[in-house]
Amino acid sequence: MTLQSIEPPFGKNQSLHKSPKIVLLVIFTLVFLTVIPCYPLLKYPLYLVNNYSEPSSFYDSNDELISVQSINEKCDLFSGEWIPNPDAPFYTNTTCWAIHEHQNCMKYGRPDSEFMKWRWKPHECNLPIFNPAQFLEVVRGKSLAFVGDSVGRNQMQSLICLLSRVEYPIDVSYTPDESFKRWRYMSYNFTLATFWTPHLVKGKEADNNGPTHTGLFNLYLDEFDEEWTTQVEEFDYLILSAGHWFFRPMVYYENHQIVGCHYCLLDNVTDLTMYYGYRKAFRTAFKAINSLKNYKGITFLRTFAPSHFENGLWNQGGNCVRTKPFRSNEMKLEDQNLELYMAQVEEFRKAEKEGKKKGLRYRLLDTTQAMLLRPDGHPSRYGHWPHENVTLYNDCVHWCLPGPIDTWSDFLLEMLKREGVRSHQEKLQYLSDRKLQAR
């Protein structure tokens, strides 16, 4: 269609010759809206999703920069395989200052680099590689908090490194305590925060040695950890996670009374296993979120990421020396990993159902299967210099940066891009349910 053939949107008895400026303005507007469509629910133009300027000289972008509407929303993102990605990594340990020393594998001499060169491929669709400019547009004016342990911090540092291709944040923390950090992306008015809470509930170390020389912790399974529950009401997104601290000895309290423990070896105290405490901790954490008066955000549960110790336990010489991912038919989620996964997902579903009554949204960031297949992605002994006089075990829990954990941001961005449509549908359902209840 040529410009001359476009019929102007006004009455037949109005003359084109009498209003040439109006006609030109209308024609320009129609062309502009045709060329640059807007995504109505996320409220930003698609050209910002599909294109962005190269932010730094070291970034050679071969990302799949596709529109938010081009991914099959019914595709299961979390069922798939790892496939080679020769373009990775998209940052290095020399270009990102946010990498924790114990996850800075290349700095400390890891000899192989292939573990950085894989991407996750869902069975039914393609998962786009993380686009930092796209992510920052999606979260413009918003805030995101990581609530959990050091693996949650590992995820946040991965995200900061991925975003560093566009912008670095400034520290706007309220406290010098490194366990509670806040970062601000000034150009986007986007805030990142981390809240350290390894057990999610109120707890304290009762004995820094304990039966396994890793400490003995008192967990108050029915009490909120107010270090984070009093701070997150303002956030637009919460990413909740917990896991590996529950392997340590614990004494469980409910209603201010000891009800049992996990490997505490105390007289007349029943061993209820770690699964009891794990389930109750998530139940209480979700209860805390659902009880927040003014919280309107979206809560993501980032599911348990298994460790990969072989040939011994973590404190008995166990290590992770593999250099390639498993195929999905080579590993099965079972035993402790399966029990922990099922416990948190079951509590998530209960909380999601309860939260819907208040119009709250819950999302499952299901990283478990993908990370089960990545025994090659851990620091092992490459988190410090060999000659350092330190007592550090082989680390098969955290993840090298760059490394497989960067894929969690691929998942997160795709979920956020889908969120506009899904939230709109859920809001309509919520309003419909409210109307039915009022009758």
XYZ file of C-alpha atoms in Angstrom:
439
model
C 0.000 0.000 0.000
C 1.372 3.423 -0.967
C 1.013 6.466 1.204
C -1.302 8.034 -1.381
C -3.800 5.176 -1.083
C -4.285 5.448 2.693
C -7.768 6.716 3.486
C -7.627 9.501 6.098
C -9.579 8.776 9.315
C -11.898 11.743 9.174
C -15.274 12.656 7.525
C -15.851 12.543 3.773
C -16.776 16.227 3.483
C -13.412 17.371 4.901
C -10.944 18.481 2.228
C -7.379 17.235 2.117
C -6.312 20.526 0.638
C -7.715 22.451 3.586
C -5.722 20.464 6.152
C -2.378 19.390 4.671
C -0.599 19.478 8.049
C -3.220 17.289 9.681
C -3.061 14.779 6.831
C 0.713 14.564 7.057
C 0.543 14.130 10.805
C -2.025 11.333 10.531
C -0.045 9.572 7.814
C 3.163 9.804 9.851
C 1.393 8.452 12.942
C -0.022 5.466 11.050
C 3.365 4.631 9.561
C 5.075 5.000 12.952
C 2.618 2.682 14.682
C 2.916 0.151 11.865
C 6.713 0.096 11.901
C 7.154 0.292 15.682
C 4.477 -1.781 17.428
C 4.132 -1.686 21.189
C 3.791 -4.644 23.481
C 0.669 -3.524 25.339
C 1.111 -5.269 28.670
C 4.758 -4.643 29.378
C 4.384 -1.105 27.937
C 7.577 -0.763 25.951
C 8.165 -0.782 22.185
C 9.334 -3.963 20.538
C 12.259 -2.238 18.874
C 13.816 -1.992 22.353
C 13.398 -5.743 22.706
C 14.856 -6.580 19.319
C 17.748 -4.142 19.097
C 20.231 -2.449 21.342
C 23.495 -0.676 20.833
C 26.713 -2.486 21.617
C 27.619 -1.360 25.126
C 31.294 -2.251 25.166
C 34.089 -3.216 22.830
C 34.492 -6.779 24.117
C 30.874 -7.779 23.560
C 30.262 -9.444 20.192
C 26.526 -10.069 20.226
C 25.233 -13.081 18.348
C 22.249 -13.321 20.683
C 18.891 -14.400 19.378
C 17.233 -11.006 19.675
C 13.648 -12.009 19.128
C 10.378 -10.444 20.126
C 8.611 -11.186 23.358
C 5.762 -12.783 21.434
C 7.779 -15.227 19.337
C 8.395 -17.903 21.976
C 5.790 -20.618 22.437
C 4.357 -19.761 25.840
C 3.240 -23.357 26.351
C 6.776 -24.659 25.907
C 8.309 -26.191 29.035
C 11.508 -24.181 29.422
C 12.947 -26.523 32.027
C 12.903 -29.838 30.168
C 15.728 -30.094 27.678
C 19.424 -30.676 27.022
C 22.670 -28.725 27.119
C 24.017 -27.982 23.645
C 27.302 -26.336 22.581
C 27.415 -22.539 22.447
C 30.730 -21.429 20.940
C 29.794 -17.741 21.361
C 29.902 -17.956 25.157
C 30.948 -16.619 27.580
C 29.531 -13.093 27.382
C 31.753 -11.673 30.116
C 35.018 -12.754 31.730
C 36.591 -12.716 35.145
C 38.619 -9.676 34.027
C 35.634 -7.640 32.814
C 33.285 -8.182 35.769
C 34.182 -7.081 39.284
C 31.142 -8.776 40.885
C 32.533 -12.316 40.871
C 33.053 -13.737 44.353
C 36.617 -14.911 44.817
C 35.573 -18.483 45.591
C 33.696 -18.703 42.265
C 36.427 -16.994 40.214
C 37.571 -20.263 38.673
C 39.600 -18.881 35.768
C 41.537 -16.502 38.011
C 42.602 -19.398 40.211
C 43.866 -21.607 37.442
C 41.062 -23.849 36.211
C 42.756 -25.356 33.139
C 39.673 -26.071 30.978
C 37.177 -23.582 29.533
C 34.613 -25.751 27.756
C 32.302 -25.650 30.799
C 31.509 -22.030 29.865
C 30.477 -22.891 26.298
C 27.066 -24.526 26.649
C 23.498 -23.302 26.484
C 20.202 -24.831 27.561
C 17.905 -26.030 24.769
C 14.322 -26.890 25.800
C 12.894 -29.861 23.922
C 9.975 -27.928 22.417
C 11.418 -24.486 21.668
C 14.525 -22.321 21.697
C 15.464 -20.385 24.828
C 17.017 -17.057 23.801
C 20.418 -16.149 25.180
C 20.177 -13.442 27.820
C 19.866 -9.957 26.338
C 21.001 -7.427 28.970
C 19.421 -4.344 27.393
C 16.165 -6.180 26.952
C 16.191 -7.290 30.587
C 16.849 -3.764 31.861
C 13.964 -2.416 29.789
C 11.612 -5.058 31.166
C 12.567 -4.197 34.760
C 12.832 -0.441 34.290
C 11.551 1.309 37.416
C 11.251 -1.973 39.329
C 13.100 -3.874 42.045
C 14.228 -7.475 42.533
C 15.412 -9.194 45.719
C 17.282 -12.485 46.107
C 16.254 -14.141 49.370
C 18.306 -17.143 50.457
C 21.831 -18.435 50.898
C 25.159 -18.070 49.077
C 23.882 -19.851 45.956
C 21.278 -17.080 45.730
C 24.118 -14.571 46.019
C 25.951 -16.553 43.320
C 22.903 -16.037 41.063
C 22.775 -12.304 41.777
C 26.474 -11.878 40.957
C 25.938 -13.780 37.707
C 23.130 -11.368 36.812
C 25.284 -8.315 37.619
C 28.032 -9.670 35.355
C 25.613 -10.306 32.499
C 24.161 -6.810 32.863
C 27.641 -5.258 32.952
C 27.631 -5.270 29.147
C 25.131 -2.412 29.421
C 25.660 -0.831 32.829
C 27.182 -1.388 36.245
C 25.107 -0.610 39.336
C 26.067 1.610 42.230
C 25.985 0.454 45.834
C 22.983 1.931 47.666
C 23.063 -0.441 50.653
C 21.557 0.704 53.946
C 24.152 -1.186 55.956
C 27.836 -2.169 55.640
C 26.782 -5.773 56.328
C 27.686 -7.740 53.187
C 24.760 -10.081 53.853
C 22.262 -7.368 52.947
C 23.330 -5.533 49.815
C 21.414 -3.183 47.500
C 22.482 -2.071 44.035
C 20.901 0.556 41.764
C 21.017 0.765 37.977
C 20.690 4.505 37.694
C 19.801 4.724 33.986
C 16.903 2.308 34.507
C 15.878 3.069 38.100
C 16.204 -0.655 38.768
C 17.200 -1.968 42.196
C 18.816 -5.334 43.001
C 19.066 -6.593 46.565
C 20.203 -9.681 48.410
C 18.963 -10.867 51.814
C 21.023 -13.526 53.533
C 18.806 -16.146 55.174
C 20.258 -19.653 54.742
C 17.310 -21.367 56.458
C 14.573 -18.834 55.476
C 13.207 -18.862 59.041
C 14.456 -17.494 62.343
C 17.550 -19.343 63.481
C 20.804 -19.081 65.342
C 23.995 -21.073 65.681
C 23.904 -22.916 68.996
C 27.336 -24.562 68.654
C 29.952 -23.578 66.099
C 31.331 -27.097 66.119
C 28.476 -29.587 66.480
C 28.369 -33.303 65.635
C 29.917 -32.865 62.173
C 32.169 -29.876 62.982
C 29.985 -27.679 60.738
C 27.923 -26.076 63.489
C 24.657 -26.926 65.214
C 21.761 -24.604 64.448
C 18.522 -23.906 66.281
C 15.711 -23.368 63.774
C 12.414 -21.823 64.878
C 10.346 -23.358 62.137
C 7.156 -21.402 62.805
C 8.808 -17.992 63.219
C 9.589 -15.505 60.463
C 13.136 -14.359 59.866
C 12.421 -10.664 60.205
C 15.823 -9.753 58.789
C 14.195 -10.215 55.382
C 10.426 -10.454 55.936
C 10.280 -6.839 57.171
C 12.285 -5.571 54.179
C 10.747 -7.098 51.042
C 7.249 -5.618 50.953
C 8.336 -2.884 48.521
C 9.901 -5.214 45.942
C 8.357 -6.071 42.591
C 10.082 -9.456 42.335
C 11.345 -11.901 44.959
C 13.525 -14.902 44.108
C 13.387 -17.314 47.039
C 15.783 -20.235 47.405
C 17.385 -22.468 50.017
C 18.964 -25.877 50.209
C 22.450 -26.882 51.217
C 22.436 -25.453 54.742
C 19.756 -27.996 55.662
C 22.309 -30.792 55.405
C 23.968 -29.485 58.590
C 22.842 -30.573 62.092
C 19.790 -28.666 63.324
C 17.462 -28.589 66.324
C 13.854 -27.826 65.448
C 11.636 -25.566 67.561
C 7.905 -24.992 67.140
C 5.791 -22.976 69.533
C 9.008 -22.305 71.504
C 9.475 -26.011 72.200
C 11.966 -28.531 70.828
C 10.053 -30.892 68.531
C 12.952 -32.800 67.013
C 16.156 -32.359 65.054
C 18.301 -33.387 62.142
C 21.421 -35.319 63.166
C 21.824 -33.386 66.411
C 22.771 -36.469 68.455
C 21.091 -35.024 71.544
C 19.563 -37.262 74.189
C 15.771 -37.661 74.042
C 15.447 -35.592 70.860
C 13.843 -37.374 67.904
C 15.638 -37.183 64.577
C 12.961 -35.934 62.168
C 15.426 -35.719 59.229
C 16.335 -32.624 57.269
C 13.265 -32.988 55.048
C 10.975 -32.098 57.951
C 12.810 -28.849 58.612
C 13.143 -28.042 54.912
C 9.424 -28.385 54.255
C 8.431 -26.423 57.365
C 10.911 -23.646 56.551
C 9.435 -23.097 53.107
C 5.925 -23.258 54.532
C 6.756 -20.489 56.999
C 8.608 -18.389 54.400
C 5.658 -18.512 52.014
C 3.298 -17.746 54.901
C 5.374 -14.660 55.647
C 5.082 -13.471 52.046
C 1.348 -14.096 51.886
C 0.868 -12.199 55.137
C 2.549 -9.004 53.911
C -0.091 -6.288 53.895
C 1.153 -4.214 50.969
C 3.163 -6.709 48.933
C 1.996 -6.815 45.311
C 5.032 -8.411 43.714
C 5.754 -11.692 41.969
C 7.418 -14.457 44.002
C 9.732 -16.867 42.184
C 10.817 -20.099 43.806
C 14.224 -20.969 42.394
C 14.314 -24.695 42.913
C 17.118 -26.689 44.509
C 20.368 -26.931 42.530
C 22.050 -30.281 43.316
C 25.707 -30.556 44.280
C 28.007 -33.022 42.486
C 30.436 -34.519 44.989
C 31.931 -37.799 43.809
C 34.236 -40.285 45.517
C 33.429 -38.990 48.981
C 31.354 -36.514 50.936
C 32.162 -32.810 50.834
C 34.281 -33.067 54.003
C 35.741 -36.471 53.182
C 37.633 -35.786 49.979
C 34.684 -35.593 47.608
C 35.312 -33.650 44.423
C 33.780 -32.661 41.071
C 36.304 -33.029 38.257
C 34.108 -33.730 35.239
C 34.514 -31.386 32.274
C 31.294 -31.977 30.294
C 27.551 -31.941 31.027
C 25.543 -35.124 31.346
C 22.844 -35.955 28.823
C 19.358 -36.080 30.294
C 19.263 -39.880 29.932
C 22.473 -40.222 31.955
C 21.241 -38.675 35.215
C 18.076 -39.105 37.216
C 16.698 -36.912 39.978
C 16.538 -39.250 42.960
C 17.207 -39.810 46.658
C 17.982 -36.642 48.643
C 17.774 -34.354 45.616
C 14.328 -35.644 44.721
C 13.053 -35.410 48.300
C 14.192 -31.804 48.664
C 12.810 -30.841 45.276
C 9.414 -32.390 45.941
C 9.150 -30.825 49.404
C 9.736 -27.282 48.186
C 7.513 -27.627 45.102
C 4.641 -29.053 47.164
C 4.885 -26.144 49.606
C 5.124 -23.750 46.666
C 1.857 -25.071 45.199
C 0.073 -24.647 48.523
C 1.362 -21.091 48.879
C 0.436 -20.283 45.289
C -3.129 -21.421 45.911
C -3.360 -19.358 49.092
C -1.712 -16.336 47.484
C -4.205 -16.287 44.624
C -6.928 -15.416 47.130
C -5.113 -12.093 47.626
C -4.229 -11.639 43.975
C -0.571 -12.578 44.567
C 1.472 -14.273 41.871
C 3.872 -17.190 42.271
C 6.201 -18.554 39.599
C 8.422 -21.644 39.538
C 11.980 -20.974 38.348
C 12.700 -24.668 37.992
C 16.474 -24.935 37.631
C 16.834 -28.398 39.196
C 16.873 -30.631 36.111
C 19.182 -28.389 34.112
C 21.693 -28.074 36.951
C 21.566 -31.777 37.794
C 23.230 -32.270 34.408
C 26.148 -29.875 35.083
C 28.765 -31.602 37.262
C 31.379 -29.659 35.287
C 30.265 -26.200 36.423
C 31.559 -26.055 40.016
C 34.751 -24.391 41.298
C 36.133 -27.579 42.877
C 39.573 -26.493 44.111
C 39.760 -23.444 41.839
C 38.431 -20.933 44.345
C 41.775 -20.032 45.872
C 45.488 -20.321 45.131
C 46.990 -23.772 45.793
C 49.705 -22.303 48.035
C 47.267 -20.375 50.258
C 47.291 -21.473 53.891
C 43.509 -21.873 54.147
C 41.209 -24.741 55.050
C 38.747 -24.906 52.167
C 37.027 -28.009 50.896
C 36.447 -28.746 47.223
C 33.436 -26.656 46.247
C 30.877 -28.703 44.305
C 27.933 -26.608 45.513
C 28.476 -23.123 44.058
C 29.015 -22.322 40.382
C 31.933 -20.850 38.473
C 31.433 -17.415 36.915
C 31.130 -17.371 33.987
C 29.391 -20.728 33.968
C 26.149 -22.713 33.895
C 24.443 -20.477 36.467
C 24.313 -17.723 33.832
C 21.520 -19.748 32.214
C 19.289 -18.915 35.180
C 19.107 -15.399 33.781
C 18.041 -16.827 30.400
C 15.171 -18.528 32.238
C 14.319 -15.443 34.265
C 14.165 -13.071 31.318
C 11.984 -15.410 29.294
C 9.621 -15.779 32.264
C 9.439 -12.002 32.654
C 8.665 -11.581 28.958
C 5.799 -14.029 29.311
C 4.619 -12.345 32.479
C 2.571 -9.580 30.881
C 0.135 -11.984 29.264
C 0.043 -14.422 32.176
C -0.489 -11.718 34.823
C -3.258 -10.157 32.766
C -5.046 -13.512 32.489
C -4.675 -14.193 36.214
C -5.930 -10.737 37.124
C -9.046 -11.286 35.043
C -9.587 -14.644 36.741
C -9.068 -13.079 40.174
C -11.623 -10.334 39.469
C -14.070 -12.905 38.133
C -13.694 -15.022 41.282
C -14.241 -11.939 43.468
C -17.461 -11.133 41.625
C -18.722 -14.687 42.099
C -17.944 -14.564 45.824
C -19.829 -11.267 46.165
C -23.040 -12.725 44.766
